[in-house]
mmCIF file of C-alpha atoms and ligand atoms in Angstrom:
data_model
loop_
_atom_site.group_PDB
_atom_site.id
_atom_site.type_symbol
_atom_site.label_atom_id
_atom_site.label_comp_id
_atom_site.label_asym_id
_atom_site.label_seq_id
_atom_site.Cartn_x
_atom_site.Cartn_y
_atom_site.Cartn_z
ATOM 1 C CA UNK A 984 14.419 -13.113 15.984
ATOM 2 C CA UNK A 985 11.201 -14.578 14.842
ATOM 3 C CA UNK A 986 9.858 -13.810 11.363
ATOM 4 C CA UNK A 987 6.144 -14.330 12.274
ATOM 5 C CA UNK A 988 3.815 -11.319 11.696
ATOM 6 C CA UNK A 989 0.270 -10.445 12.645
ATOM 7 C CA UNK A 990 -1.460 -9.080 9.572
ATOM 8 C CA UNK A 991 -4.740 -7.553 8.753
ATOM 9 C CA UNK A 992 -6.269 -9.374 5.954
ATOM 10 C CA UNK A 993 -9.254 -8.408 3.864
ATOM 11 C CA UNK A 994 -11.174 -11.544 2.572
ATOM 12 C CA UNK A 995 -14.292 -9.781 1.102
ATOM 13 C CA UNK A 996 -16.823 -7.298 1.921
ATOM 14 C CA UNK A 997 -17.183 -6.957 5.701
ATOM 15 C CA UNK A 998 -14.532 -9.792 6.329
ATOM 16 C CA UNK A 999 -11.365 -8.493 7.725
ATOM 17 C CA UNK A 1000 -9.211 -11.037 9.837
ATOM 18 C CA UNK A 1001 -5.745 -10.749 11.803
ATOM 19 C CA UNK A 1002 -3.619 -13.595 10.650
ATOM 20 C CA UNK A 1003 -0.293 -14.913 11.415
ATOM 21 C CA UNK A 1004 2.034 -14.690 8.262
ATOM 22 C CA UNK A 1005 5.651 -15.622 7.734
ATOM 23 C CA UNK A 1006 7.770 -12.693 6.344
ATOM 24 C CA UNK A 1007 11.048 -13.740 4.407
ATOM 25 C CA UNK A 1008 14.264 -12.159 5.138
ATOM 26 C CA UNK A 1009 15.309 -8.875 3.173
ATOM 27 C CA UNK A 1010 16.654 -9.750 -0.290
ATOM 28 C CA UNK A 1011 19.823 -7.338 -1.204
ATOM 29 C CA UNK A 1012 17.881 -4.152 -1.748
ATOM 30 C CA UNK A 1013 15.171 -4.334 0.719
ATOM 31 C CA UNK A 1014 14.726 -3.353 4.319
ATOM 32 C CA UNK A 1015 12.664 -5.638 6.878
ATOM 33 C CA UNK A 1016 10.532 -3.010 9.032
ATOM 34 C CA UNK A 1017 8.872 -3.640 12.435
ATOM 35 C CA UNK A 1018 5.635 -1.595 11.826
ATOM 36 C CA UNK A 1019 4.449 0.395 14.747
ATOM 37 C CA UNK A 1020 1.825 2.297 13.425
ATOM 38 C CA UNK A 1021 -0.735 2.299 10.587
ATOM 39 C CA UNK A 1022 -3.534 4.728 9.362
ATOM 40 C CA UNK A 1023 -6.662 3.601 7.913
ATOM 41 C CA UNK A 1024 -7.404 4.997 4.526
ATOM 42 C CA UNK A 1025 -10.619 5.547 2.501
ATOM 43 C CA UNK A 1026 -9.320 2.883 0.087
ATOM 44 C CA UNK A 1027 -8.921 0.424 3.044
ATOM 45 C CA UNK A 1028 -12.444 1.297 4.266
ATOM 46 C CA UNK A 1029 -13.780 0.847 0.599
ATOM 47 C CA UNK A 1030 -12.395 -2.723 0.502
ATOM 48 C CA UNK A 1031 -13.727 -3.546 3.951
ATOM 49 C CA UNK A 1032 -17.292 -1.800 3.106
ATOM 50 C CA UNK A 1033 -17.612 -3.099 -0.475
ATOM 51 C CA UNK A 1034 -14.927 -5.610 -1.080
ATOM 52 C CA UNK A 1035 -13.634 -3.269 -3.735
ATOM 53 C CA UNK A 1036 -12.089 0.072 -4.757
ATOM 54 C CA UNK A 1037 -13.965 1.310 -7.980
ATOM 55 C CA UNK A 1038 -13.510 -1.458 -10.429
ATOM 56 C CA UNK A 1039 -10.510 -3.326 -8.356
ATOM 57 C CA UNK A 1040 -12.339 -6.128 -6.553
ATOM 58 C CA UNK A 1041 -10.637 -8.190 -3.911
ATOM 59 C CA UNK A 1042 -10.687 -11.773 -5.327
ATOM 60 C CA UNK A 1043 -8.084 -13.305 -3.077
ATOM 61 C CA UNK A 1044 -7.165 -12.447 0.528
ATOM 62 C CA UNK A 1045 -5.119 -9.352 0.779
ATOM 63 C CA UNK A 1046 -3.186 -7.504 3.603
ATOM 64 C CA UNK A 1047 -4.693 -4.053 3.686
ATOM 65 C CA UNK A 1048 -2.872 -0.742 4.284
ATOM 66 C CA UNK A 1049 -0.521 1.733 2.828
ATOM 67 C CA UNK A 1050 -0.117 4.378 5.540
ATOM 68 C CA UNK A 1051 2.652 2.817 7.695
ATOM 69 C CA UNK A 1052 5.707 3.780 9.661
ATOM 70 C CA UNK A 1053 8.035 1.492 11.776
ATOM 71 C CA UNK A 1054 11.680 0.890 12.847
ATOM 72 C CA UNK A 1055 14.311 -1.066 10.733
ATOM 73 C CA UNK A 1056 14.795 -4.543 11.876
ATOM 74 C CA UNK A 1057 17.102 -5.906 9.126
ATOM 75 C CA UNK A 1058 18.622 -4.522 6.016
ATOM 76 C CA UNK A 1059 19.629 -6.469 2.716
ATOM 77 C CA UNK A 1060 23.212 -6.675 1.697
ATOM 78 C CA UNK A 1061 23.336 -3.837 -0.861
ATOM 79 C CA UNK A 1062 21.368 -1.361 1.658
ATOM 80 C CA UNK A 1063 23.517 1.290 3.366
ATOM 81 C CA UNK A 1064 22.495 4.262 5.501
ATOM 82 C CA UNK A 1065 20.043 2.658 7.943
ATOM 83 C CA UNK A 1066 20.355 1.795 11.524
ATOM 84 C CA UNK A 1067 18.843 -0.952 13.351
ATOM 85 C CA UNK A 1068 15.964 0.217 15.201
ATOM 86 C CA UNK A 1069 15.797 3.544 13.234
ATOM 87 C CA UNK A 1070 12.455 5.174 12.933
ATOM 88 C CA UNK A 1071 11.150 5.443 9.287
ATOM 89 C CA UNK A 1072 8.288 5.849 6.936
ATOM 90 C CA UNK A 1073 7.265 3.599 4.026
ATOM 91 C CA UNK A 1074 6.289 5.338 0.974
ATOM 92 C CA UNK A 1075 3.894 2.713 -0.611
ATOM 93 C CA UNK A 1076 4.271 3.488 -4.230
ATOM 94 C CA UNK A 1077 6.346 1.744 -6.472
ATOM 95 C CA UNK A 1078 6.070 2.902 -10.399
ATOM 96 C CA UNK A 1079 7.587 0.849 -12.897
ATOM 97 C CA UNK A 1080 10.323 3.439 -13.960
ATOM 98 C CA UNK A 1081 10.108 2.325 -17.635
ATOM 99 C CA UNK A 1082 6.830 3.328 -18.913
ATOM 100 C CA UNK A 1083 5.994 6.388 -21.128
ATOM 101 C CA UNK A 1084 4.573 8.531 -18.085
ATOM 102 C CA UNK A 1085 7.446 7.394 -15.682
ATOM 103 C CA UNK A 1086 9.919 8.658 -18.381
ATOM 104 C CA UNK A 1087 8.149 11.896 -18.276
ATOM 105 C CA UNK A 1088 8.583 11.802 -14.441
ATOM 106 C CA UNK A 1089 5.022 11.720 -13.792
ATOM 107 C CA UNK A 1090 5.327 8.355 -11.785
ATOM 108 C CA UNK A 1091 1.889 8.896 -10.074
ATOM 109 C CA UNK A 1092 0.165 7.997 -13.384
ATOM 110 C CA UNK A 1093 2.493 4.996 -14.053
ATOM 111 C CA UNK A 1094 0.951 2.451 -16.511
ATOM 112 C CA UNK A 1095 1.847 -0.409 -14.323
ATOM 113 C CA UNK A 1096 2.355 0.735 -10.646
ATOM 114 C CA UNK A 1097 2.692 -1.374 -7.584
ATOM 115 C CA UNK A 1098 0.885 0.215 -4.704
ATOM 116 C CA UNK A 1099 0.789 -1.366 -1.187
ATOM 117 C CA UNK A 1100 -2.608 -3.039 -0.107
ATOM 118 C CA UNK A 1101 -4.311 -2.750 -3.573
ATOM 119 C CA UNK A 1102 -6.319 -5.205 -5.744
ATOM 120 C CA UNK A 1103 -5.476 -3.417 -8.948
ATOM 121 C CA UNK A 1104 -2.892 -6.061 -9.652
ATOM 122 C CA UNK A 1105 -3.339 -9.792 -10.085
ATOM 123 C CA UNK A 1106 -2.221 -11.496 -7.781
ATOM 124 C CA UNK A 1107 -3.083 -8.517 -5.573
ATOM 125 C CA UNK A 1108 -0.398 -6.472 -3.932
ATOM 126 C CA UNK A 1109 -0.228 -7.050 -0.181
ATOM 127 C CA UNK A 1110 -0.160 -3.998 1.939
ATOM 128 C CA UNK A 1111 1.547 -2.704 4.936
ATOM 129 C CA UNK A 1112 -0.806 -3.562 7.734
ATOM 130 C CA UNK A 1113 1.594 -6.260 9.067
ATOM 131 C CA UNK A 1114 3.529 -6.060 12.295
ATOM 132 C CA UNK A 1115 6.608 -7.047 9.966
ATOM 133 C CA UNK A 1116 7.048 -5.725 6.545
ATOM 134 C CA UNK A 1117 9.582 -6.099 3.632
ATOM 135 C CA UNK A 1118 9.967 -2.804 1.488
ATOM 136 C CA UNK A 1119 12.275 -1.761 -1.078
ATOM 137 C CA UNK A 1120 14.985 0.460 0.616
ATOM 138 C CA UNK A 1121 14.271 3.364 -1.843
ATOM 139 C CA UNK A 1122 10.774 3.594 -0.409
ATOM 140 C CA UNK A 1123 12.052 3.831 2.991
ATOM 141 C CA UNK A 1124 12.489 7.374 4.657
ATOM 142 C CA UNK A 1125 13.983 8.307 8.058
ATOM 143 C CA UNK A 1126 12.061 10.088 10.518
ATOM 144 C CA UNK A 1127 13.080 13.135 12.428
ATOM 145 C CA UNK A 1128 13.404 12.267 16.151
ATOM 146 C CA UNK A 1129 11.114 15.235 17.057
ATOM 147 C CA UNK A 1130 8.364 13.821 14.709
ATOM 148 C CA UNK A 1131 5.615 11.902 16.878
ATOM 149 C CA UNK A 1132 4.678 8.489 15.336
ATOM 150 C CA UNK A 1133 0.916 9.514 15.470
ATOM 151 C CA UNK A 1134 1.734 12.499 13.134
ATOM 152 C CA UNK A 1135 4.345 10.761 11.012
ATOM 153 C CA UNK A 1136 1.768 8.323 9.912
ATOM 154 C CA UNK A 1137 0.022 11.183 8.194
ATOM 155 C CA UNK A 1138 2.914 11.224 5.529
ATOM 156 C CA UNK A 1139 1.221 9.361 2.814
ATOM 157 C CA UNK A 1140 -2.442 10.913 2.834
ATOM 158 C CA UNK A 1141 -0.618 14.560 3.281
ATOM 159 C CA UNK A 1142 1.484 13.602 -0.043
ATOM 160 C CA UNK A 1143 -1.837 13.271 -1.710
ATOM 161 C CA UNK A 1144 -2.669 16.839 -0.813
ATOM 162 C CA UNK A 1145 1.037 18.201 -1.600
ATOM 163 C CA UNK A 1146 0.251 16.714 -4.906
ATOM 164 C CA UNK A 1147 -2.895 18.287 -5.319
ATOM 165 C CA UNK A 1148 -1.825 21.761 -4.522
ATOM 166 C CA UNK A 1149 0.948 21.305 -7.061
ATOM 167 C CA UNK A 1150 -1.737 20.352 -9.806
ATOM 168 C CA UNK A 1151 -3.894 23.347 -8.782
ATOM 169 C CA UNK A 1152 -0.689 25.542 -9.593
ATOM 170 C CA UNK A 1153 0.037 26.661 -5.963
ATOM 171 C CA UNK A 1154 -2.248 28.316 -3.488
ATOM 172 C CA UNK A 1155 -0.082 31.308 -2.245
ATOM 173 C CA UNK A 1156 -2.215 34.411 -1.651
ATOM 174 C CA UNK A 1157 -5.167 32.634 -3.241
ATOM 175 C CA UNK A 1158 -8.816 32.391 -2.055
ATOM 176 C CA UNK A 1159 -9.330 28.509 -1.805
ATOM 177 C CA UNK A 1160 -12.684 26.583 -1.240
ATOM 178 C CA UNK A 1161 -12.228 22.945 -0.126
ATOM 179 C CA UNK A 1162 -15.443 20.831 -0.801
ATOM 180 C CA UNK A 1163 -15.544 17.811 1.571
ATOM 181 C CA UNK A 1164 -13.966 17.764 5.068
ATOM 182 C CA UNK A 1165 -13.115 14.328 5.399
ATOM 183 C CA UNK A 1166 -9.486 13.598 6.151
ATOM 184 C CA UNK A 1167 -8.067 14.614 2.761
ATOM 185 C CA UNK A 1168 -10.326 17.852 2.837
ATOM 186 C CA UNK A 1169 -9.234 18.550 6.210
ATOM 187 C CA UNK A 1170 -5.576 18.168 5.158
ATOM 188 C CA UNK A 1171 -6.097 20.174 2.066
ATOM 189 C CA UNK A 1172 -7.388 22.920 4.661
ATOM 190 C CA UNK A 1173 -4.190 22.764 6.872
ATOM 191 C CA UNK A 1174 -1.820 22.547 3.794
ATOM 192 C CA UNK A 1175 -3.457 25.569 2.065
ATOM 193 C CA UNK A 1176 -3.235 27.771 5.147
ATOM 194 C CA UNK A 1177 0.380 26.781 5.624
ATOM 195 C CA UNK A 1178 1.086 27.337 2.017
ATOM 196 C CA UNK A 1179 0.061 31.073 2.310
ATOM 197 C CA UNK A 1180 -3.368 30.992 1.092
ATOM 198 C CA UNK A 1181 -5.277 34.368 1.661
ATOM 199 C CA UNK A 1182 -8.632 32.717 2.638
ATOM 200 C CA UNK A 1183 -9.605 29.084 3.044
ATOM 201 C CA UNK A 1184 -13.090 28.020 3.121
ATOM 202 C CA UNK A 1185 -14.168 24.362 3.839
ATOM 203 C CA UNK A 1186 -17.770 23.232 3.015
ATOM 204 C CA UNK A 1187 -19.549 19.819 4.088
ATOM 205 C CA UNK A 1188 -22.733 18.421 4.997
ATOM 206 C CA UNK A 1189 -21.471 17.324 8.264
ATOM 207 C CA UNK A 1190 -21.129 19.952 10.997
ATOM 208 C CA UNK A 1191 -18.836 17.835 13.159
ATOM 209 C CA UNK A 1192 -16.307 17.555 10.524
ATOM 210 C CA UNK A 1193 -16.404 21.373 9.627
ATOM 211 C CA UNK A 1194 -15.333 21.934 13.244
ATOM 212 C CA UNK A 1195 -12.427 19.675 12.641
ATOM 213 C CA UNK A 1196 -11.541 21.832 9.375
ATOM 214 C CA UNK A 1197 -11.982 24.834 11.710
ATOM 215 C CA UNK A 1198 -9.452 23.523 14.132
ATOM 216 C CA UNK A 1199 -7.062 22.951 11.220
ATOM 217 C CA UNK A 1200 -7.148 26.579 10.248
ATOM 218 C CA UNK A 1201 -10.035 27.337 7.963
ATOM 219 C CA UNK A 1202 -10.921 30.860 7.649
ATOM 220 C CA UNK A 1203 -14.555 29.966 7.778
ATOM 221 C CA UNK A 1204 -16.772 26.789 7.467
ATOM 222 C CA UNK A 1205 -19.762 26.462 5.396
ATOM 223 C CA UNK A 1206 -22.503 23.803 6.092
ATOM 224 C CA UNK A 1207 -23.745 22.378 2.673
ATOM 225 C CA UNK A 1208 -27.760 22.987 2.470
ATOM 226 C CA UNK A 1209 -27.659 25.642 4.920
ATOM 227 C CA UNK A 1210 -24.866 28.253 4.251
ATOM 228 C CA UNK A 1211 -23.914 30.106 1.187
ATOM 229 C CA UNK A 1212 -20.761 28.672 -0.026
ATOM 230 C CA UNK A 1213 -19.496 31.890 -1.617
ATOM 231 C CA UNK A 1214 -18.078 32.386 -5.368
ATOM 232 C CA UNK A 1215 -15.300 33.670 -7.199
ATOM 233 C CA UNK A 1216 -12.537 31.242 -5.718
ATOM 234 C CA UNK A 1217 -9.102 31.254 -7.297
ATOM 235 C CA UNK A 1218 -9.062 27.385 -6.455
ATOM 236 C CA UNK A 1219 -11.792 25.034 -5.526
ATOM 237 C CA UNK A 1220 -10.401 21.421 -4.454
ATOM 238 C CA UNK A 1221 -13.043 18.679 -4.569
ATOM 239 C CA UNK A 1222 -12.502 16.260 -1.948
ATOM 240 C CA UNK A 1223 -15.844 14.765 -1.574
ATOM 241 C CA UNK A 1224 -16.113 12.809 -4.852
ATOM 242 C CA UNK A 1225 -19.837 13.875 -4.869
ATOM 243 C CA UNK A 1226 -21.396 14.536 -8.134
ATOM 244 C CA UNK A 1227 -23.207 17.481 -6.807
ATOM 245 C CA UNK A 1228 -20.366 19.102 -5.190
ATOM 246 C CA UNK A 1229 -18.096 18.580 -8.177
ATOM 247 C CA UNK A 1230 -20.597 20.307 -10.390
ATOM 248 C CA UNK A 1231 -21.240 22.984 -7.916
ATOM 249 C CA UNK A 1232 -17.364 23.547 -7.611
ATOM 250 C CA UNK A 1233 -17.300 24.634 -11.101
ATOM 251 C CA UNK A 1234 -19.916 27.287 -10.517
ATOM 252 C CA UNK A 1235 -17.532 28.722 -7.812
ATOM 253 C CA UNK A 1236 -14.333 29.172 -9.526
ATOM 254 C CA UNK A 1237 -13.511 32.678 -10.768
ATOM 255 C CA UNK A 1238 -12.828 33.050 -14.457
ATOM 256 C CA UNK A 1239 -9.301 31.737 -15.214
ATOM 257 C CA UNK A 1240 -9.265 29.782 -11.999
ATOM 258 C CA UNK A 1241 -8.805 26.104 -11.379
ATOM 259 C CA UNK A 1242 -11.076 23.215 -10.003
ATOM 260 C CA UNK A 1243 -8.949 20.475 -8.720
ATOM 261 C CA UNK A 1244 -10.613 17.114 -8.486
ATOM 262 C CA UNK A 1245 -9.023 15.103 -5.661
ATOM 263 C CA UNK A 1246 -12.030 12.922 -4.422
ATOM 264 C CA UNK A 1247 -13.022 9.772 -6.764
ATOM 265 C CA UNK A 1248 -16.253 10.199 -7.887
ATOM 266 C CA UNK A 1249 -18.845 7.398 -6.907
ATOM 267 C CA UNK A 1250 -20.073 5.591 -9.797
ATOM 268 C CA UNK A 1251 -18.368 7.497 -12.792
ATOM 269 C CA UNK A 1252 -19.877 9.729 -14.940
ATOM 270 C CA UNK A 1253 -20.605 13.435 -13.296
ATOM 271 C CA UNK A 1254 -22.917 15.963 -15.155
ATOM 272 C CA UNK A 1255 -20.824 19.359 -15.311
ATOM 273 C CA UNK A 1256 -22.007 22.902 -16.399
ATOM 274 C CA UNK A 1257 -18.925 22.559 -18.697
ATOM 275 C CA UNK A 1258 -19.732 25.882 -20.590
ATOM 276 C CA UNK A 1259 -18.396 27.714 -17.579
ATOM 277 C CA UNK A 1260 -15.009 26.074 -18.169
ATOM 278 C CA UNK A 1261 -15.145 27.176 -21.868
ATOM 279 C CA UNK A 1262 -16.374 30.708 -21.540
ATOM 280 C CA UNK A 1263 -14.326 31.393 -18.228
ATOM 281 C CA UNK A 1264 -11.234 29.396 -19.243
ATOM 282 C CA UNK A 1265 -11.510 27.611 -15.869
ATOM 283 C CA UNK A 1266 -8.929 24.786 -15.821
ATOM 284 C CA UNK A 1267 -10.252 21.523 -14.588
ATOM 285 C CA UNK A 1268 -7.522 19.212 -13.393
ATOM 286 C CA UNK A 1269 -7.487 15.791 -11.688
ATOM 287 C CA UNK A 1270 -4.876 14.821 -9.130
ATOM 288 C CA UNK A 1271 -4.134 11.134 -8.297
ATOM 289 C CA UNK A 1272 -1.729 10.045 -5.546
ATOM 290 C CA UNK A 1273 1.866 11.470 -5.377
ATOM 291 C CA UNK A 1274 5.371 11.136 -6.302
ATOM 292 C CA UNK A 1275 8.237 10.090 -4.071
ATOM 293 C CA UNK A 1276 9.627 13.824 -3.473
ATOM 294 C CA UNK A 1277 6.144 14.868 -2.398
ATOM 295 C CA UNK A 1278 6.227 12.013 0.312
ATOM 296 C CA UNK A 1279 9.376 13.485 1.331
ATOM 297 C CA UNK A 1280 8.115 16.946 1.295
ATOM 298 C CA UNK A 1281 5.255 16.083 3.348
ATOM 299 C CA UNK A 1282 7.332 14.625 6.143
ATOM 300 C CA UNK A 1283 9.167 17.943 6.113
ATOM 301 C CA UNK A 1284 5.946 19.579 6.734
ATOM 302 C CA UNK A 1285 4.939 17.281 9.647
ATOM 303 C CA UNK A 1286 8.536 17.675 11.121
ATOM 304 C CA UNK A 1287 8.205 21.565 10.651
ATOM 305 C CA UNK A 1288 5.217 21.352 12.756
ATOM 306 C CA UNK A 1289 2.041 21.008 10.581
ATOM 307 C CA UNK A 1290 -0.117 19.677 13.077
ATOM 308 C CA UNK A 1291 -2.824 17.074 11.916
ATOM 309 C CA UNK A 1292 -3.654 15.742 15.481
ATOM 310 C CA UNK A 1293 -7.191 17.038 15.226
ATOM 311 C CA UNK A 1294 -7.834 14.356 12.717
ATOM 312 C CA UNK A 1295 -6.874 11.481 14.931
ATOM 313 C CA UNK A 1296 -10.272 9.637 16.016
ATOM 314 C CA UNK A 1297 -8.896 6.636 17.758
ATOM 315 C CA UNK A 1298 -6.202 4.112 17.955
ATOM 316 C CA UNK A 1299 -6.722 0.205 18.259
ATOM 317 C CA UNK A 1300 -4.172 -2.438 18.745
ATOM 318 C CA UNK A 1301 -4.006 -4.656 15.742
ATOM 319 C CA UNK A 1302 -5.672 -7.511 17.637
ATOM 320 C CA UNK A 1303 -8.782 -5.445 17.596
ATOM 321 C CA UNK A 1304 -8.442 -4.555 13.853
ATOM 322 C CA UNK A 1305 -12.143 -5.813 13.405
ATOM 323 C CA UNK A 1306 -13.334 -3.218 15.763
ATOM 324 C CA UNK A 1307 -11.121 -0.452 14.185
ATOM 325 C CA UNK A 1308 -12.565 -1.206 10.682
ATOM 326 C CA UNK A 1309 -16.180 -0.771 12.186
ATOM 327 C CA UNK A 1310 -15.258 2.376 13.663
ATOM 328 C CA UNK A 1311 -13.644 3.689 10.520
ATOM 329 C CA UNK A 1312 -16.427 2.727 8.253
ATOM 330 C CA UNK A 1313 -19.099 4.142 10.509
ATOM 331 C CA UNK A 1314 -18.952 7.536 8.765
ATOM 332 C CA UNK A 1315 -18.446 9.292 12.108
ATOM 333 C CA UNK A 1316 -14.577 8.751 12.189
ATOM 334 C CA UNK A 1317 -11.874 10.901 10.653
ATOM 335 C CA UNK A 1318 -8.440 8.875 10.862
ATOM 336 C CA UNK A 1319 -8.503 5.563 12.717
ATOM 337 C CA UNK A 1320 -5.029 4.425 13.711
ATOM 338 C CA UNK A 1321 -3.747 0.563 14.144
ATOM 339 C CA UNK A 1322 -0.837 0.114 16.601
ATOM 340 C CA UNK A 1323 1.150 -2.919 15.715
ATOM 341 C CA UNK A 1324 3.652 -2.557 18.605
ATOM 342 C CA UNK A 1325 4.668 -5.686 20.083
ATOM 343 C CA UNK A 1326 2.300 -7.846 18.160
ATOM 344 C CA UNK A 1327 4.312 -10.671 16.708
HETATM 345 ZN ZN1 LIG B 1434 -3.801 6.623 2.198
HETATM 346 ZN ZN1 LIG B 1435 5.795 3.216 -15.084
#
């Protein structure tokens, strides 16, 4: 079998190329995966449109992608429990396991993490948008035969939402406002509904995104600038990263409630009416990535029928990755998927 792969490589802003790469055979504790499907994430789009995510700038060519599923092609000598051709999802996160945060089991805020497709490390960490991929066996999770590929590939972004609900202290019986109806906001809607929230309101500046929020189960949708967003919510999730929305979110939480920040604010500092957090004892929490048990939990939720298919905008073959990134970064798309099947 050939170890040649087709990989989606970012060289800088606006410069994504499909390149041939040679992938090594698996070492003792690795699994070699034939990647079948990938999802383009906000961070991939940021690398494409700006050449950076926050302060992490692409300074050398890097394979993009961290939302991937595939099938097992080969396993290392110390790897058991997998069959050739078995369908799996790859958890893209590898905490160091030795730092103070890892010792507290807060692996998602590890002090020196490795994350697929990230320019946070030097050299950069190549991602999963490669038709052939090596992964540590402990990051590889089997897929249920009843779970379709196009839904299984949501495991990673849904994990972000599972972690956010956990950080918010749960939403069972709660009145929830989700600010921002992008992919993460819409998944927070679906997850809050599935988690027993009493009411889930979603707000955005774009009516077409709100319609997807409605299809994913929102009790009501509010067009920012047009509709009243309401107040007295037990939990407000900010999935927009917009300064005005974050400040506004704090005004809409009830006394003793929680504002959970999931979207990364563009440009750093955000002015906040922080007196409301003091006098109303509103808890403001940040939420970042997820832990491995939350990745497994999100696969259970998807297997159990959490249907995120309204989020799929389009699917491109890896050979057309350039067009996929143009669509994904257009602002009109929700989730664009990349098909890697039979591409090496
Ligand atoms: Zn992602
Ligand atoms: Zn660590």
